[in-house]
Coordinates of C-alpha atoms in Angstrom, one line a residue:
X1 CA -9.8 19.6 -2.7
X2 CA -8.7 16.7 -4.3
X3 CA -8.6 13.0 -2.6
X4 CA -6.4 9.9 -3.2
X5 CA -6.6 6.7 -2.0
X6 CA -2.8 4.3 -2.0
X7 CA -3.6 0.7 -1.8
X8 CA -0.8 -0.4 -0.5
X9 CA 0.4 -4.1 -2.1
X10 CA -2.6 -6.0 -2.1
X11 CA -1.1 -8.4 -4.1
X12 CA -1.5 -12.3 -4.2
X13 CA 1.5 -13.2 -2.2
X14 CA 0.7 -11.1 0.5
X15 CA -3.1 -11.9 1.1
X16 CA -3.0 -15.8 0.5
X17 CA 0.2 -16.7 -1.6
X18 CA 3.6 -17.2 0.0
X19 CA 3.4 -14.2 3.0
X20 CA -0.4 -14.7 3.2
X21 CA -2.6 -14.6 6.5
X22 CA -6.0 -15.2 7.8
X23 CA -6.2 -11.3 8.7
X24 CA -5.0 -10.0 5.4
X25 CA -7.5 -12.4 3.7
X26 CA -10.1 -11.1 6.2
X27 CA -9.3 -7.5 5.2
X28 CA -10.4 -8.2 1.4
X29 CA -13.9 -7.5 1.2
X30 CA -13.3 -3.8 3.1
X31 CA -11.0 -2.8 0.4
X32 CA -13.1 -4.1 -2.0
X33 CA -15.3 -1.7 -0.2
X34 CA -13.4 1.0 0.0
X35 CA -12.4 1.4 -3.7
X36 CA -15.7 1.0 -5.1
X37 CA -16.9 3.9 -2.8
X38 CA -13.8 6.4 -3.0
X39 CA -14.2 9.8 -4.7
X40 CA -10.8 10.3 -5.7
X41 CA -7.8 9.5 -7.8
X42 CA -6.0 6.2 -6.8
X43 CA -2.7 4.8 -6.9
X44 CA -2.0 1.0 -6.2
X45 CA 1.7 0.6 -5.1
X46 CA 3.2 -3.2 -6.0
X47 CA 5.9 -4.9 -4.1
X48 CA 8.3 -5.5 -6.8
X49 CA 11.0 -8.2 -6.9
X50 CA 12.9 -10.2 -9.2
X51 CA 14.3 -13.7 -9.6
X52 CA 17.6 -12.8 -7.9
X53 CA 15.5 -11.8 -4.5
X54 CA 16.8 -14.3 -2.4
X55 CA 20.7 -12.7 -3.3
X56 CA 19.4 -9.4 -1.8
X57 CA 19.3 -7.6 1.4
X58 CA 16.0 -8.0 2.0
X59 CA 15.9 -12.1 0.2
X60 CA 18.7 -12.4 3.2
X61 CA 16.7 -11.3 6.0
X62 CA 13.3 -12.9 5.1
X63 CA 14.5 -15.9 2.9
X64 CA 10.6 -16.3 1.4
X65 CA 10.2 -15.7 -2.3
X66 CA 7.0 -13.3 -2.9
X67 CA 6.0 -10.2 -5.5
X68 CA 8.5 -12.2 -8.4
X69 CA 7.4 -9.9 -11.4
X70 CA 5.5 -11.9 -13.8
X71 CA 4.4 -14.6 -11.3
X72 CA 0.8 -14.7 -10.4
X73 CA 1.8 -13.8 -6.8
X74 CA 2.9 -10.2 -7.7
X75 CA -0.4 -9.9 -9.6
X76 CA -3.5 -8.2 -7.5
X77 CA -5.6 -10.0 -5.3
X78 CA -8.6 -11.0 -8.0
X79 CA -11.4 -9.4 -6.0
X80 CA -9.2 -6.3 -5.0
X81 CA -8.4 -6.1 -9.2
X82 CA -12.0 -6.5 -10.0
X83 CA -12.9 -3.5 -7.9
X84 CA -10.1 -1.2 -9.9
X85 CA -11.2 -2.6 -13.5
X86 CA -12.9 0.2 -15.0
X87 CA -11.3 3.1 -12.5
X88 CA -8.1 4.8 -13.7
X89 CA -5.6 4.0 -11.6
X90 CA -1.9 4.5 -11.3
X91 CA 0.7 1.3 -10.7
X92 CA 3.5 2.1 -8.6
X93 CA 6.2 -1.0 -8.5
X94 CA 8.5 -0.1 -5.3
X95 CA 11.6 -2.3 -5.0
X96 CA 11.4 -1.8 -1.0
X97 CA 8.9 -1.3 1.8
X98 CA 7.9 2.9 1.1
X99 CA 7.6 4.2 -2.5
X100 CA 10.3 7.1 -2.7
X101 CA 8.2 8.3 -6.0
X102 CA 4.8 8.4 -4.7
X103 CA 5.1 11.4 -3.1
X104 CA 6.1 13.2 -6.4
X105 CA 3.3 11.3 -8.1
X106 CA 1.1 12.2 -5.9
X107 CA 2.4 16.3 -5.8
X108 CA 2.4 16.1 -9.4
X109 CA -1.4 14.3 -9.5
X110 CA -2.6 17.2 -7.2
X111 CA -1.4 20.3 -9.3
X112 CA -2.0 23.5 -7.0
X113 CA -5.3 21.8 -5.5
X114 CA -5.3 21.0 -1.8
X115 CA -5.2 17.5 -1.4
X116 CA -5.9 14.6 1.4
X117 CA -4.0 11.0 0.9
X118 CA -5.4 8.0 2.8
X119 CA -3.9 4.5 3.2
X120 CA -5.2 1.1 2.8
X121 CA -3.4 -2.7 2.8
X122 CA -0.8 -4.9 3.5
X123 CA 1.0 -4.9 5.7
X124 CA 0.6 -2.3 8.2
X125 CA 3.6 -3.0 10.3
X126 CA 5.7 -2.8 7.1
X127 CA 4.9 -1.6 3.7
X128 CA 1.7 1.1 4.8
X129 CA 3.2 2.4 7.7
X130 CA 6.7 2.6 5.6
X131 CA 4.8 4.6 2.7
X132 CA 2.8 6.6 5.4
X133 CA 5.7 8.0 7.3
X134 CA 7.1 8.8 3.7
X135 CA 4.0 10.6 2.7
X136 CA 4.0 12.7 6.1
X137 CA 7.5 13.5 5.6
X138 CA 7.0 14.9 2.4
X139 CA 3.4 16.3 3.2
X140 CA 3.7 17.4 6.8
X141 CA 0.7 19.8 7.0
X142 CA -1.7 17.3 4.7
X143 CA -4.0 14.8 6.1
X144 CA -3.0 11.8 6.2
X145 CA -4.8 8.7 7.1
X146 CA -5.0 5.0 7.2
X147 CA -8.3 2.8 7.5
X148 CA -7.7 -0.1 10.4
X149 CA -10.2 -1.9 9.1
X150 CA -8.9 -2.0 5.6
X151 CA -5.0 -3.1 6.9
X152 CA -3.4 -5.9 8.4
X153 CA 0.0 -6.8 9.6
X154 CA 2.0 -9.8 9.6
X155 CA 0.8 -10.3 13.1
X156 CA -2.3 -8.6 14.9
X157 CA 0.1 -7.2 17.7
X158 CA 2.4 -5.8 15.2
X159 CA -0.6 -4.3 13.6
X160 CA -1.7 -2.5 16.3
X161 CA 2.0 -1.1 16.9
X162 CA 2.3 0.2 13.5
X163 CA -0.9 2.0 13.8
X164 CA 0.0 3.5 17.6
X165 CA 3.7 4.3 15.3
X166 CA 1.2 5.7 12.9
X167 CA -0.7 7.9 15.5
X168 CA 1.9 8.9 17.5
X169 CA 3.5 10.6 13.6
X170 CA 0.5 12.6 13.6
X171 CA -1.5 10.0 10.6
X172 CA -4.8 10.0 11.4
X173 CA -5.6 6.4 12.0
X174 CA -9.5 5.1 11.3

């Protein structure tokens, strides 16, 4: 049985930068956690946008520059990247909220082995429940789970939507 862990865009912008909140700051040190005790392969997933952003759909509808590649926002939450230095890990830059190549990445990681895929990080109401729902779509009879404790969404009652959304999809919420 093989296990994987997706850290889901814990990335500078989104924990204190530009989009930052008290909660996803908050959420740091059980990530931290998290990945330090996980038995599995990883993959960390990076919001990824570009200088045009604010000229795109989504730069329309939330008119806040964040995740520029090659800005120190897009980078990784220092503590979250100091837990990951000296793991192998696999980047995943997604141009929107759910990573349409993670599932193969992770089909392809898991070979012919049985495999379990749980969810951690910002923000649950967008990006993790986005890349759950993709990862359930694609894996319907896998577990899949996300860690409450190691998420947080832009605010704490869409939080606790996403993760009734979450439950309600059959992802086994923590």
């Amino acid at each position: 049985m093989k296990n994987f862990l997706v850290v889901v865009d814990m990335q500078k912008d989104f924990v204190d930068g530009s989009l930052g909140t008290g909660e996803a700051v908050a959420i740091v040190p059980n990530v931290v956690k998290k990945i330090k005790g996980f038995d599995g392969e990883i993959f960390v997933t990076f919001d990824t946008h570009f200088e045009d952003y604010l000229n795109t759909a989504e730069g329309r509808k939330l008119p806040v520059e964040h995740c520029i590649k090659g800005t120190n926002g897009f980078e990784l939450n220092s503590q979250v990247q100091n837990a990951l230095d000296g793991r192998e890990y696999k980047k995943v830059e997604k141009l929107t909220f759910g990573s349409v190549e993670l599932p193969a990445l992770i089909k392809e990681a898991a070979g012919k082995e049985d495999f379990t895929v749980e969810l951690v990080g910002l923000c649950t109401d967008i990006c993790v429940v986005s890349n759950a729902l993709i990862l359930k779509a694609n894996f319907p009879d896998k577990e899949i789970s996300v860690d409450s404790s190691c998420c947080a969404g832009v605010t704490v009652q869409s939080h606790e939507a996403a993760l009734k959304t979450m439950a309600m999809c059959q992802i086994d919420v923590k």
